[in-house]
PDB file of C-alpha atoms in Angstrom:
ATOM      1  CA  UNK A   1      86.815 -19.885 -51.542  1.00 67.00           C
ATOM      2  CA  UNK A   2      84.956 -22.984 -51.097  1.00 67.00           C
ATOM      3  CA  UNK A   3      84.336 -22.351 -46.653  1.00 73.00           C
ATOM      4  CA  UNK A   4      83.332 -18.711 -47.879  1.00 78.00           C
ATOM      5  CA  UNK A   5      81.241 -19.858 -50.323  1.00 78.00           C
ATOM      6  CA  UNK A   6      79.570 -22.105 -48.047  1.00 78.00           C
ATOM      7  CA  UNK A   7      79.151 -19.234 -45.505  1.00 81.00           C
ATOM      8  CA  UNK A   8      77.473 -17.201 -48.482  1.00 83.00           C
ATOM      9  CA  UNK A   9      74.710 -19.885 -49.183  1.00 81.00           C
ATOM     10  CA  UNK A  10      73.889 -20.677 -45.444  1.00 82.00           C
ATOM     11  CA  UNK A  11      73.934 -16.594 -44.168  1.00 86.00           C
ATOM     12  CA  UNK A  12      74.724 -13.888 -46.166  1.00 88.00           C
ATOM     13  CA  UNK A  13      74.963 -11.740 -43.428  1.00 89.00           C
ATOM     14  CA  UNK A  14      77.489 -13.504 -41.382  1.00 86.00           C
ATOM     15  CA  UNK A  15      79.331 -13.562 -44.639  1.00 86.00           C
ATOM     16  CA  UNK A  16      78.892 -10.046 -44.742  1.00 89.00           C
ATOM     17  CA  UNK A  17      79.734  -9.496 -41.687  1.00 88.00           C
ATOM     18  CA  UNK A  18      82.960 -11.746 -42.310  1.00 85.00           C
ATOM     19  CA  UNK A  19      83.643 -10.030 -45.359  1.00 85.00           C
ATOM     20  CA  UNK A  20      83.765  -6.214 -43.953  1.00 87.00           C
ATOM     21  CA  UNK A  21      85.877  -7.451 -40.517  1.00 82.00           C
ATOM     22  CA  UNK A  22      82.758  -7.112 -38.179  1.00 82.00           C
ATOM     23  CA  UNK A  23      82.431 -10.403 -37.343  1.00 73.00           C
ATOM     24  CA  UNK A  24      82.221 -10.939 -33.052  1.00 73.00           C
ATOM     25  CA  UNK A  25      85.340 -12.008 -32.043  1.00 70.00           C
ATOM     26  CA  UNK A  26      84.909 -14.028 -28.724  1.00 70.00           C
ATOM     27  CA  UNK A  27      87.682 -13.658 -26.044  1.00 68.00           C
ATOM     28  CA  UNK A  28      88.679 -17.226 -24.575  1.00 66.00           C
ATOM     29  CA  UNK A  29      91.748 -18.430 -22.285  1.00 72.00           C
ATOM     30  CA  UNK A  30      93.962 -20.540 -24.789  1.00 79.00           C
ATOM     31  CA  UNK A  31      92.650 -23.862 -25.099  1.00 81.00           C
ATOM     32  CA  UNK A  32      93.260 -26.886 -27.488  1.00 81.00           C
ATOM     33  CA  UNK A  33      90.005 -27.080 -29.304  1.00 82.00           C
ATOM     34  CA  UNK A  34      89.309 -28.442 -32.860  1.00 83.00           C
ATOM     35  CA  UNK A  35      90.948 -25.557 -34.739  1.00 82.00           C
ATOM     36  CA  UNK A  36      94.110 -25.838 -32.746  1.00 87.00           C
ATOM     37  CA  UNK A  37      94.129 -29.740 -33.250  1.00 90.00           C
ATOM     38  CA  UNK A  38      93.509 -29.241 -36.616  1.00 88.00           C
ATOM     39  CA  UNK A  39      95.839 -26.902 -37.123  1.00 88.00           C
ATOM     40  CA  UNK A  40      98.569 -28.980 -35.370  1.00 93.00           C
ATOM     41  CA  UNK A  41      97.576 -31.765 -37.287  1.00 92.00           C
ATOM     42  CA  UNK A  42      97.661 -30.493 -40.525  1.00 90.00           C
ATOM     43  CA  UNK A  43     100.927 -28.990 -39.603  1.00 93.00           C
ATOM     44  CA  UNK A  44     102.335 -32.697 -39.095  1.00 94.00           C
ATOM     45  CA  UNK A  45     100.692 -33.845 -42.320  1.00 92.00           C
ATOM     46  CA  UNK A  46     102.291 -31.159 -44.486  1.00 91.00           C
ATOM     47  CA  UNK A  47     105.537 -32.167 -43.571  1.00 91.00           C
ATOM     48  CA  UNK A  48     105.563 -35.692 -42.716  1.00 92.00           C
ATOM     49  CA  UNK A  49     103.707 -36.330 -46.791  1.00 91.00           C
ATOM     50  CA  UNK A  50     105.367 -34.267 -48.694  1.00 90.00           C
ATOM     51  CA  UNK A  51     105.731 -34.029 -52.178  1.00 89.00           C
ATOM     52  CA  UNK A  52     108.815 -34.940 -53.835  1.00 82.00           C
ATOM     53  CA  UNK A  53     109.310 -36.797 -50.390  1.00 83.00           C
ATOM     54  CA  UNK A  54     108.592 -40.882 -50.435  1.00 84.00           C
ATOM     55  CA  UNK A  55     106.005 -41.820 -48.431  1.00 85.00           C
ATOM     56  CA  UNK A  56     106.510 -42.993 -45.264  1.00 86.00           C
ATOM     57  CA  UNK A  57     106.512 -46.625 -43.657  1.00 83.00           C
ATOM     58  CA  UNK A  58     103.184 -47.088 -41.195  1.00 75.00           C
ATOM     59  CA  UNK A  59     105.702 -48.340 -39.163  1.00 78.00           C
ATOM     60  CA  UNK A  60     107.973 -45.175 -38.896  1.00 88.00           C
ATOM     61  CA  UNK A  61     105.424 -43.075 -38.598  1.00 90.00           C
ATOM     62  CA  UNK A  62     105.253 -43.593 -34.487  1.00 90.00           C
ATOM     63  CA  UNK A  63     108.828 -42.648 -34.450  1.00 91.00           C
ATOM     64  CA  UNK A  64     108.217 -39.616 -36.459  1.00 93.00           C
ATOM     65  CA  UNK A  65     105.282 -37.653 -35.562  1.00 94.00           C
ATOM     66  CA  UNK A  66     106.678 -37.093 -32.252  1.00 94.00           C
ATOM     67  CA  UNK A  67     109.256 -34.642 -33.130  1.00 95.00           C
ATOM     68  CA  UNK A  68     107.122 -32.882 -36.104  1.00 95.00           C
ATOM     69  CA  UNK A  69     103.873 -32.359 -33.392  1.00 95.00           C
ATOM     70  CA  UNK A  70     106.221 -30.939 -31.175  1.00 95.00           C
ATOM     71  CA  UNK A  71     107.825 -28.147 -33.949  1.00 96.00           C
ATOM     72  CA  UNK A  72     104.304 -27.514 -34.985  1.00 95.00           C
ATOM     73  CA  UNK A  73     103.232 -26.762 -31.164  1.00 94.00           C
ATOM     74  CA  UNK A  74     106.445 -24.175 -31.379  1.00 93.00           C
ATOM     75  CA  UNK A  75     105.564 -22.588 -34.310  1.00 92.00           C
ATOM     76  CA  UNK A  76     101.327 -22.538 -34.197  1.00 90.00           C
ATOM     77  CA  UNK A  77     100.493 -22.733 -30.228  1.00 90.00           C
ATOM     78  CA  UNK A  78     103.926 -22.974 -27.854  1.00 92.00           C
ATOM     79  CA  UNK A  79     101.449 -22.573 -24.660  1.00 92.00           C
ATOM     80  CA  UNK A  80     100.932 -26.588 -25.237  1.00 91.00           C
ATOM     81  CA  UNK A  81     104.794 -26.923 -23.884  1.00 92.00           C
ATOM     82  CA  UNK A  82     104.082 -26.212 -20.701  1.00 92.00           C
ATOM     83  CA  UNK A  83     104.049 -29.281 -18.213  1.00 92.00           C
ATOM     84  CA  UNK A  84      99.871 -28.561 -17.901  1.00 91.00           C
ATOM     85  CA  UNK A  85      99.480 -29.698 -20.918  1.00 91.00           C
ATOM     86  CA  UNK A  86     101.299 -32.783 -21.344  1.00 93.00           C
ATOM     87  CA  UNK A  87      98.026 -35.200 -21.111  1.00 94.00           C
ATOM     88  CA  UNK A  88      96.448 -33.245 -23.651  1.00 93.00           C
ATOM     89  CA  UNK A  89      99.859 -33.168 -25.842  1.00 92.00           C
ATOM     90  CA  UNK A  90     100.235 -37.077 -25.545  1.00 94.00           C
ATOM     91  CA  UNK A  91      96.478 -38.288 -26.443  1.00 94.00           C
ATOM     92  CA  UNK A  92      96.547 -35.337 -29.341  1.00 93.00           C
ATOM     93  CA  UNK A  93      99.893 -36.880 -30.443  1.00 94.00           C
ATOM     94  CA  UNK A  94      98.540 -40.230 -30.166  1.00 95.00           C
ATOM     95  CA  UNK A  95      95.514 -39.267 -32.331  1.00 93.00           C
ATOM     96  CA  UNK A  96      97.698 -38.000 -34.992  1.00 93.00           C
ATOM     97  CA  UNK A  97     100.090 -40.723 -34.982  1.00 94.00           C
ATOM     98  CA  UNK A  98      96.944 -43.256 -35.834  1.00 93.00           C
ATOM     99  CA  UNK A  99      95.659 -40.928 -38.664  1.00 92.00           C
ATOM    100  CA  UNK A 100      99.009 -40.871 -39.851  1.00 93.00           C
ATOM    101  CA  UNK A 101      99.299 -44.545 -40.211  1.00 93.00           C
ATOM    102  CA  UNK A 102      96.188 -44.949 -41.526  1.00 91.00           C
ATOM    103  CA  UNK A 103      96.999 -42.486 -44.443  1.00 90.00           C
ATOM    104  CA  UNK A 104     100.412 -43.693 -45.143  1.00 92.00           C
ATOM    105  CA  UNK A 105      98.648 -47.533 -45.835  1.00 91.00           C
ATOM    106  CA  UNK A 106      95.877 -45.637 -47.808  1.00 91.00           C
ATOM    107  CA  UNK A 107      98.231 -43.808 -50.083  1.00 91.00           C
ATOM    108  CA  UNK A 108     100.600 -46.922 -50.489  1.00 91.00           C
ATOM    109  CA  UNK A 109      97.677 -49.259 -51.229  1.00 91.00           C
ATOM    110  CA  UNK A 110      96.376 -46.996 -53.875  1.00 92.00           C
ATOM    111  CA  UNK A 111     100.114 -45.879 -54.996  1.00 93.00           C
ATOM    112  CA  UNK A 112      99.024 -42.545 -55.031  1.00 90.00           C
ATOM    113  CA  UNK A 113     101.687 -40.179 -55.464  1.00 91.00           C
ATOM    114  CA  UNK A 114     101.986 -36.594 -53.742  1.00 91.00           C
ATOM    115  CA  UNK A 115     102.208 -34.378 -56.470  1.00 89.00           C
ATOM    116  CA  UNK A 116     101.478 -31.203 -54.267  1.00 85.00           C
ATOM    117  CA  UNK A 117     100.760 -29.710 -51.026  1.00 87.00           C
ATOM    118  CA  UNK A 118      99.236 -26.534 -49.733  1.00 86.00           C
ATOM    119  CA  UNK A 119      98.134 -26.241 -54.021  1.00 86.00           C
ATOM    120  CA  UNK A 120      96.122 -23.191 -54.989  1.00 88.00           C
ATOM    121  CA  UNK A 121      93.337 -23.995 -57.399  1.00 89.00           C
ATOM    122  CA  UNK A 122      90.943 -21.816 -59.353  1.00 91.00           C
ATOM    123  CA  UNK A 123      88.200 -21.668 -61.736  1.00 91.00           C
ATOM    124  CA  UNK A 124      85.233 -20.349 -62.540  1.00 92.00           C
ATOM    125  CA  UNK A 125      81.160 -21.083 -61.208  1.00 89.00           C
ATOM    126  CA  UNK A 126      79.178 -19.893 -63.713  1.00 89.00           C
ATOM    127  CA  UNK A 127      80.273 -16.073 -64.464  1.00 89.00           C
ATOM    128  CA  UNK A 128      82.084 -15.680 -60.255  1.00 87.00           C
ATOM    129  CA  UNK A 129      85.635 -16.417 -60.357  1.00 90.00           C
ATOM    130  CA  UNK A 130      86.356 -18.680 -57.547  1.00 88.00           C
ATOM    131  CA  UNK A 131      89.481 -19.779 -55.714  1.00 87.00           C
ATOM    132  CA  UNK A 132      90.489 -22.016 -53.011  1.00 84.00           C
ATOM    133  CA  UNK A 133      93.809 -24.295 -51.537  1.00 85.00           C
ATOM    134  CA  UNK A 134      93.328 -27.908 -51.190  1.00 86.00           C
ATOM    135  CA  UNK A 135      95.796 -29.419 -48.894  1.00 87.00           C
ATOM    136  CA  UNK A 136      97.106 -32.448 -51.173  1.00 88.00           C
ATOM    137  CA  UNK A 137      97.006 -33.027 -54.799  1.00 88.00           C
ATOM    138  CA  UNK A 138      97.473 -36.534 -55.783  1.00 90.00           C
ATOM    139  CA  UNK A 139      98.185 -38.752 -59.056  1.00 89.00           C
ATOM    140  CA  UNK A 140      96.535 -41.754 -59.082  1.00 92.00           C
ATOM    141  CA  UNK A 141      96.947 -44.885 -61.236  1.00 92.00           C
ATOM    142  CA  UNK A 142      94.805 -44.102 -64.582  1.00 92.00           C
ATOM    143  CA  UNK A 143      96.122 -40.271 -64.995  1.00 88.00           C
ATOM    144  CA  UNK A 144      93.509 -39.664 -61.946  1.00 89.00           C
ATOM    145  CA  UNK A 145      93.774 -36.651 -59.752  1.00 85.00           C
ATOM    146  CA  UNK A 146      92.869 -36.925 -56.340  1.00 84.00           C
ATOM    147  CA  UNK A 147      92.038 -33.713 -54.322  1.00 85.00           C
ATOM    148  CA  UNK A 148      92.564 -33.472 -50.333  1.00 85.00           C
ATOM    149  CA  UNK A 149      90.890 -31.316 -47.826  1.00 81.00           C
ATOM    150  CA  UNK A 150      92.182 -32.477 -44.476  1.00 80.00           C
ATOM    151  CA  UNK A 151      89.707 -32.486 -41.868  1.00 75.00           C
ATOM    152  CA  UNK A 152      90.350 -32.998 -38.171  1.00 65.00           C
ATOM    153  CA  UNK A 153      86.583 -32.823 -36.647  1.00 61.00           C
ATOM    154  CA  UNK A 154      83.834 -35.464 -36.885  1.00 61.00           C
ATOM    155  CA  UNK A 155      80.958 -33.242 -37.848  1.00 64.00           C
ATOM    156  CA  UNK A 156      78.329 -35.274 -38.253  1.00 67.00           C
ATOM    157  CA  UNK A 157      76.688 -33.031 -41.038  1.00 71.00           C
ATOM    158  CA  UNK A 158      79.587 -33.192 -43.067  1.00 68.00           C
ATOM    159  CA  UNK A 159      79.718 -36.954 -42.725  1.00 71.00           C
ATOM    160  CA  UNK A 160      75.688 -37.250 -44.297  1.00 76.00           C
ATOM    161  CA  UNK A 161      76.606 -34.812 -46.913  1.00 71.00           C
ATOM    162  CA  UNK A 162      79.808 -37.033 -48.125  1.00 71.00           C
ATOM    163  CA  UNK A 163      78.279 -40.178 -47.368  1.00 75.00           C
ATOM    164  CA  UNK A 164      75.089 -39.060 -50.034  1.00 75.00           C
ATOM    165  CA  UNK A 165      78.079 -37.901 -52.542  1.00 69.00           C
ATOM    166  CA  UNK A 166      77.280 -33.821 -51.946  1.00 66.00           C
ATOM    167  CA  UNK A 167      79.985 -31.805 -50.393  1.00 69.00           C
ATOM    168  CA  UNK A 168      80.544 -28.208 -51.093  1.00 75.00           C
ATOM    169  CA  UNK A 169      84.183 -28.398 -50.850  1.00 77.00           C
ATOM    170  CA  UNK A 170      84.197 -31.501 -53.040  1.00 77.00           C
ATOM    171  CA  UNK A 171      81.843 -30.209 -56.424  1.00 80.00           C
ATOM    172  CA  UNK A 172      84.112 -26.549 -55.784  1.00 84.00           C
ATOM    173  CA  UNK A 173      87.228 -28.337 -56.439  1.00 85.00           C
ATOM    174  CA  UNK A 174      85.941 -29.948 -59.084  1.00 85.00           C
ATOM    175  CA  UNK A 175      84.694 -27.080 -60.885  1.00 88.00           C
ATOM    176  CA  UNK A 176      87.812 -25.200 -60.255  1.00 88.00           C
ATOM    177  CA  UNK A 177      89.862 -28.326 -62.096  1.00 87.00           C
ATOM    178  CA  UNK A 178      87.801 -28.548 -65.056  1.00 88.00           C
ATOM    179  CA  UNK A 179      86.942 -24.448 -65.709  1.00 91.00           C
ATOM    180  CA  UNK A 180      90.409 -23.019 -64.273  1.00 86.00           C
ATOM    181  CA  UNK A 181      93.277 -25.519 -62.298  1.00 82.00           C
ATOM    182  CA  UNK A 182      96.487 -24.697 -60.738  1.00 81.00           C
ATOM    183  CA  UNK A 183      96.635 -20.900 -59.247  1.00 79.00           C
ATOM    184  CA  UNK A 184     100.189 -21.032 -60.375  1.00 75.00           C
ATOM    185  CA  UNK A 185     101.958 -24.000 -62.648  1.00 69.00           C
TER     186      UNK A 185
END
């Protein structure tokens, strides 16, 4: 995949590692890190753009994030229902809620339309088969795809790598459209 392949090129052996099941695994009280906020928030994007779905109003969004964050905190992490947690629920809510809005103008203003979620894509990089899920496939006006890798974190690394057009993620999917495409039609 496209992370693993990543792993690969900056340490083989904590691929390795990764790939035999002998990577560390660090014990920590249950906290709402990155991950988990990713997680959540990814869970909230899957179902609030949906394909087949239409896409929803900026202004609705506020009304309906509320009740998909708190399914998602059920199903992923339900230790975030407890009454400790409500700052941290509300300011992760409202952080979703603004991302959400955002998107929904993006994808109206370029009337993209969702074509998939959760879409399995393969190919091939040179002679090693390679394989990877993208989070949203879109159609774009002009027979365009448009390939989505959500991304809750800031890192700034990530940020200088997109911003001088070189992602790993990015030129993977890529490949894996022109040499292979959908996992499954």
């Amino acid at each position: 995949s496209p992370s693993r392949l990543e792993t690969l090129m900056v340490s083989p052996l904590a691929w390795l590692f990764e790939r035999l099941g002998i990577s560390a695994r660090d014990w920590a009280p249950e906290t709402l890190d990155v991950m988990t906020k990713g997680t959540l928030a990814h869970a909230v994007f899957e179902d609030l753009f949906a394909p087949a779905t239409s896409l929803p109003e900026p202004a609705s969004v506020q009304e309906t994030v509320p009740a998909l964050l708190t399914l998602a905190i059920r199903s992923h992490c339900p230790f975030l229902q407890q009454s400790e947690w409500m700052v941290e629920r509300e300011q992760l809510q409202q952080e979703i809620v603004r991302a959400a809005e955002r998107w929904a103008e993006i994808l109206a203003s370029t009337r993209a339309e969702i074509l998939a979620a959760e879409i399995g894509l393969q190919g091939m990089l040179d002679d090693v088969p390679i394989h990877g899920n993208a989070d949203l496939l879109l159609s774009l006006p002009g027979k365009r795809l448009y390939v989505v890798d959500y991304k809750k974190s800031g890192s700034a690394t990530r940020w200088q790598r997109m911003n001088k057009g070189y992602d790993h993620q990015t030129v993977l999917y890529r490949i894996m459209i022109r040499t292979g495409g959908l996992k499954r039609p």
